[in-house]
XYZ file of C-alpha atoms in Angstrom:
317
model
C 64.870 158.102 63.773
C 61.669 156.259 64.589
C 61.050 156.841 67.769
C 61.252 160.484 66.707
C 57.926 159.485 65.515
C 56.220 159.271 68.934
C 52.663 160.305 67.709
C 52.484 158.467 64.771
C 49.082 156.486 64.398
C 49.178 154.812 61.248
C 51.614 154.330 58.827
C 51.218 152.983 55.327
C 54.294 152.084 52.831
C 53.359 151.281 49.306
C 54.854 150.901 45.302
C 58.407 151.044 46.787
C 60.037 148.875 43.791
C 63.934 148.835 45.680
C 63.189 149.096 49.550
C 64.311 146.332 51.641
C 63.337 147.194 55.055
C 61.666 149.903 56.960
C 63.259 150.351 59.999
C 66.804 149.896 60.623
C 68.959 149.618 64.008
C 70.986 152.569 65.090
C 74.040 152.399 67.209
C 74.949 154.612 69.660
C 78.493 155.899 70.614
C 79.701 152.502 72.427
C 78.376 150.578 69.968
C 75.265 149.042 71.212
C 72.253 149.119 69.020
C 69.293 150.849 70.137
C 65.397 151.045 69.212
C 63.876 147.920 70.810
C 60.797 150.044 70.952
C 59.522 152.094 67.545
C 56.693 154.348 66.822
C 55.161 154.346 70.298
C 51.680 154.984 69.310
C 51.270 153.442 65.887
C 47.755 151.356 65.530
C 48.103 150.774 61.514
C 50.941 149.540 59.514
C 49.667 148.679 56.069
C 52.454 147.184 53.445
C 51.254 147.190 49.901
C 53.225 146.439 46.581
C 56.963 146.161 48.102
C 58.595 143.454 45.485
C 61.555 143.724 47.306
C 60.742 144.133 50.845
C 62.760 141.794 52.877
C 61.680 142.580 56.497
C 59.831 145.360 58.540
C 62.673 145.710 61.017
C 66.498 144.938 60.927
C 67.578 144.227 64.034
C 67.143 141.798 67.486
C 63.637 142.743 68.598
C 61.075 145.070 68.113
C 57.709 146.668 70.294
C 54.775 147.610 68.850
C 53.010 148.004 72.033
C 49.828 149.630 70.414
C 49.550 148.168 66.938
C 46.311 146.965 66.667
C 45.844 146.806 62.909
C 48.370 144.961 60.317
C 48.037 144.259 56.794
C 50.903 142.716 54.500
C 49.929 142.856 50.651
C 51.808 142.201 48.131
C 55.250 141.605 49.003
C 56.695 138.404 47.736
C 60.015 138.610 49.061
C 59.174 139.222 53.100
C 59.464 136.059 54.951
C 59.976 137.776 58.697
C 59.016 140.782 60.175
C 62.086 140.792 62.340
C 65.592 140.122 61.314
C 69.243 141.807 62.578
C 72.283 141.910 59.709
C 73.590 137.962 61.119
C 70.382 136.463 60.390
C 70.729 134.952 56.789
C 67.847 133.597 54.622
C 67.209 129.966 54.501
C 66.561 128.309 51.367
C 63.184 126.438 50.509
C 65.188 123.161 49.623
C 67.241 123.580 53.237
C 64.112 124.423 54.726
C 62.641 120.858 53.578
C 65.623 118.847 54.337
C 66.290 120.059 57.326
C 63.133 121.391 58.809
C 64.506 125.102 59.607
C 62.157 127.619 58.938
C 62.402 131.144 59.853
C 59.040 132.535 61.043
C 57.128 135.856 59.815
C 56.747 136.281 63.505
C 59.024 134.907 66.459
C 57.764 135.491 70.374
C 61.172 136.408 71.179
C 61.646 139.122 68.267
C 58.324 140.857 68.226
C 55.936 142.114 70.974
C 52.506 142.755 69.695
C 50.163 143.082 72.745
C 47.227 145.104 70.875
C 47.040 143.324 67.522
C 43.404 142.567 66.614
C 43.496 142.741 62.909
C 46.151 140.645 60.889
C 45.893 140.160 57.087
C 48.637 138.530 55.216
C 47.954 138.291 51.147
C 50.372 137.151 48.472
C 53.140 137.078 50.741
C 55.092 133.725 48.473
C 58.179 133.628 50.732
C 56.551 132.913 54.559
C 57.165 129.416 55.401
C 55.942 129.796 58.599
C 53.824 132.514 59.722
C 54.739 132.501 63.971
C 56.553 130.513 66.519
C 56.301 129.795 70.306
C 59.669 130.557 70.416
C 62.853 130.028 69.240
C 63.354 125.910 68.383
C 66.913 126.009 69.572
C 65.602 127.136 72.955
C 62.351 124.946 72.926
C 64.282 122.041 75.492
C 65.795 125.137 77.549
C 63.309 127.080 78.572
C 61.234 127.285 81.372
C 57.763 126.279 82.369
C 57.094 130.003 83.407
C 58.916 131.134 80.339
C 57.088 129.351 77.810
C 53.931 130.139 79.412
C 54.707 133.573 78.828
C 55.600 133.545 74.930
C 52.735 131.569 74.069
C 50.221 134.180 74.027
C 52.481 136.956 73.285
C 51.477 137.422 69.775
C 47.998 135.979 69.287
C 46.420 137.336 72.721
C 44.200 139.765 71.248
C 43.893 138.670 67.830
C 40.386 139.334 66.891
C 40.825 138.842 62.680
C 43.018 136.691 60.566
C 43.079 136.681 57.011
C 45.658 134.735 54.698
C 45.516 134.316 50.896
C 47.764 133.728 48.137
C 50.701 132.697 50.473
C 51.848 129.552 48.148
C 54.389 128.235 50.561
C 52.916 128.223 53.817
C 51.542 124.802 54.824
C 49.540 125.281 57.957
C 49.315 128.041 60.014
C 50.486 126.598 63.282
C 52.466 123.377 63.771
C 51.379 120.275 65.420
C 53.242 120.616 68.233
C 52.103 123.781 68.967
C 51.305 125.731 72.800
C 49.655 128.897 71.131
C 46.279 130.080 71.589
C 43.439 132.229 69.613
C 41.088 132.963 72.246
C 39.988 136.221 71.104
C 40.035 135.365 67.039
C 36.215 135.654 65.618
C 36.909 135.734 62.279
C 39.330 133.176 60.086
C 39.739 133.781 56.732
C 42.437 131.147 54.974
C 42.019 130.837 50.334
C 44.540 130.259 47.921
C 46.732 128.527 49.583
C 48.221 125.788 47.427
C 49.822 124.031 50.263
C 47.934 124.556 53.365
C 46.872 121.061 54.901
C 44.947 121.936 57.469
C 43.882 125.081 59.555
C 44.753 124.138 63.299
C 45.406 121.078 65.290
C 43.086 119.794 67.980
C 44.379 121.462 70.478
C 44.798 124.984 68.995
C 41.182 124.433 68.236
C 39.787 124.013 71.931
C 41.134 127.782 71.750
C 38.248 128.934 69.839
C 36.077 130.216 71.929
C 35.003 133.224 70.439
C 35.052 132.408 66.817
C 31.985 133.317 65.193
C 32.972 133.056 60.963
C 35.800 130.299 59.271
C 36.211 130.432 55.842
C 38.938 128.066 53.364
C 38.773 128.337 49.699
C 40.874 127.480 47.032
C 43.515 125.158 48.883
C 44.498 122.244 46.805
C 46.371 120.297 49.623
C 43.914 120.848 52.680
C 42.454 117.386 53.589
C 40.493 118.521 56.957
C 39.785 121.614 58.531
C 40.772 120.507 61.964
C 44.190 117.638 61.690
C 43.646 114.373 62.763
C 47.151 113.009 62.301
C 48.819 110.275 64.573
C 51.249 112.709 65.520
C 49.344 115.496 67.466
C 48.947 114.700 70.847
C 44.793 115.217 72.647
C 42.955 113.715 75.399
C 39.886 115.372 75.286
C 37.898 113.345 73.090
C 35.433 116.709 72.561
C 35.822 119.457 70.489
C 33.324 122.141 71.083
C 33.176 125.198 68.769
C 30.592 127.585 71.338
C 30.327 130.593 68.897
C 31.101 129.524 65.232
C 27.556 130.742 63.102
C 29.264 130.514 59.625
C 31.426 127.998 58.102
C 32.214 128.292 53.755
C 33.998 125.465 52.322
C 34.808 126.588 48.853
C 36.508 124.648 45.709
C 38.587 122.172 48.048
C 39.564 119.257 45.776
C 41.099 117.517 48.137
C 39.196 117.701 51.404
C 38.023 114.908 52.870
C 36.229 115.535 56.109
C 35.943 118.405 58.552
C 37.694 116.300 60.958
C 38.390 112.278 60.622
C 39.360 112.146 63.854
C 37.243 109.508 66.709
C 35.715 112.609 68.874
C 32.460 114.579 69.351
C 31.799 117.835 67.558
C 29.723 119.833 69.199
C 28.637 123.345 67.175
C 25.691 125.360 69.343
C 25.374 128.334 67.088
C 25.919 126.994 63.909
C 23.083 127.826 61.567
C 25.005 127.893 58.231
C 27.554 125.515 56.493
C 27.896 126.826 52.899
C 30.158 124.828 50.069
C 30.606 126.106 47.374
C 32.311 124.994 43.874
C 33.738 121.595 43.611
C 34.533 119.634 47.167
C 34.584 116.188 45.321
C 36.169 114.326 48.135
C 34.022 115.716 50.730
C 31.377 112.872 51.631
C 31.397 113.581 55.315
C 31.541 116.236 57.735
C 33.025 114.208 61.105
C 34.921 111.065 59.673
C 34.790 108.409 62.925
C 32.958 110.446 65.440
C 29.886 111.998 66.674
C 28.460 115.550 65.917
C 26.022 118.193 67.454
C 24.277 120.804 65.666
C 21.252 121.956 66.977
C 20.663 124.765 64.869
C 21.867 124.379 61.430
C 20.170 124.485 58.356
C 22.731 123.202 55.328
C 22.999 124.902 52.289
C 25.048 123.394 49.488
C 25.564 124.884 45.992
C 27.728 122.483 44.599
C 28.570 124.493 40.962
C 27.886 128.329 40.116
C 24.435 126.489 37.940
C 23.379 124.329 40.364
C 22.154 124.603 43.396
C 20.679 122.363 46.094
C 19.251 121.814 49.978
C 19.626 118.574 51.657
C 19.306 116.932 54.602
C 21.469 117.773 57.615
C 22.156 114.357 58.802
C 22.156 112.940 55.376
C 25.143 114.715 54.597
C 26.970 115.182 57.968
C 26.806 111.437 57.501
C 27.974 110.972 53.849
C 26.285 113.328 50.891
């Protein structure tokens, strides 16, 4: 029935109180299910106020080869996009014990070429918000392979806003091949659990991001992860673009990034914090950092605000 939809541009599904999914599979006469490929030209899908919506799609895999805009609001039950009838929901306590976790997006469910514009807010059951690919295929698949699905999803990614997803925990994990090389604007707030925003390595991706935002995270420690764990040689991290970064009401952030590296930050003009970062004495923990263009602005409570010194409190405030 969807692909009877072929000039379809933007679709937008809202205050649905019982629907459960979107799209579902058809099967034709010998049985095989059909619609890899739905809504051929679709560039908006916007998902507002679903209580109950479960998934976008039921069944293996799905195209969206020209969806450039998505927006998820509001639906505290979705926890994939993706998801056939033998797929079954994993609990949060199985998730924990035995580190399953079923991603809102999976490089070998959903194809997503065009999508510049992803906004994900108070979405309570995503865990984990995209894979590389499959874990029980990480050991089995090729170089070529992987190459291929680690850019599937994120290759034109321009925007990314998250808020008010309470489980989620980072947005990429630390082992992690993907990339952001187009992504110019990150917007992460009100995320209790959220540690950190990438790892090293996903960072060196950066390239074009001009604006990073976190607010509201109780759990986030640094900005960029510095734990034993994730694996980089480069002993620079060089952010070419970034103009903008806002720090707000971050109890328990520490540091930008502890790690022992240099920072290096070109553009940056503006740092803003804002509301109480009581932890946050220093901006690079054990290494070295380059700024030639900022000018710090800090207004520590909504009363009181104050300008100090750049190296004074990339130092320690």
């Amino acid at each position: 029935m969807a692909n009877s939809f072929v000039h379809l541009r933007a679709l937008g599904v809202r205050n649905c109180k019982l629907l459960k999914k979107i799209v579902v599979t058809e099967e034709s006469g010998d049985g095989i299910r059909s619609q890899k490929s739905c809504f051929p030209a679709l560039k908006i899908l916007h998902l507002f106020k679903l209580p109950n919506l479960e998934k976008f799609y039921a069944g293996d895999h799905i195209e969206c080869l020209f969806l450039e805009a998505l927006k998820i609001k509001n639906c505290p039950k979705i926890n994939t996009f993706v998801s056939n009838s033998t797929d079954k929901a994993v609990p949060e306590e199985t998730n924990m014990i035995s580190g399953a976790r079923q991603p809102l997006f999976s490089n070998q469910k959903v194809t997503l070429p065009k999508l510049r514009i992803l906004t994900l807010e108070i979405c309570n059951s995503v865990i984990e918000i995209w894979d590389d690919y499959d874990t029980k295929d990480r050991g089995q698949q090729s170089a070529a392979a992987a190459g291929r699905s680690r850019s599937a999803i994120f290759q034109s990614l321009e925007f990314l806003r998250i808020s008010k997803c309470g489980r989620l925990n980072k947005l990429l994990e630390a082992n992690s091949s993907s990339s952001f090389e187009n992504l110019t604007v990150l917007e992460v707030s009100d995320c209790e659990r959220m540690e950190y925003l990438f790892t090293p390595s996903a960072a060196k991706t950066l390239v074009l991001l001009k604006k990073m935002g976190a607010s509201k995270c109780q759990a986030m420690t640094e900005i960029i992860a510095s734990s034993p764990e994730v694996d980089h040689d480069d002993k620079l991290l060089s952010f070419d673009n970034l103009e903008l970064l806002v720090l707000e009401s971050l109890p328990s952030l520490t540091s930008f990034y502890m790690g022992n590296c240099t920072l290096e930050f070109p553009k940056l003009s503006r740092v803003v914090v804002v509301g109480s970062c009581p932890e946050l004495w220093s901006f690079c923990g054990q290494g070295t950092i380059t700024t030639p263009k900022l000018r710090t602005f800090v207004r520590r409570t909504s009363r009181k605000r104050r300008w100090i010194r750049l190296d004074a409190w990339l130092r320690g405030c």
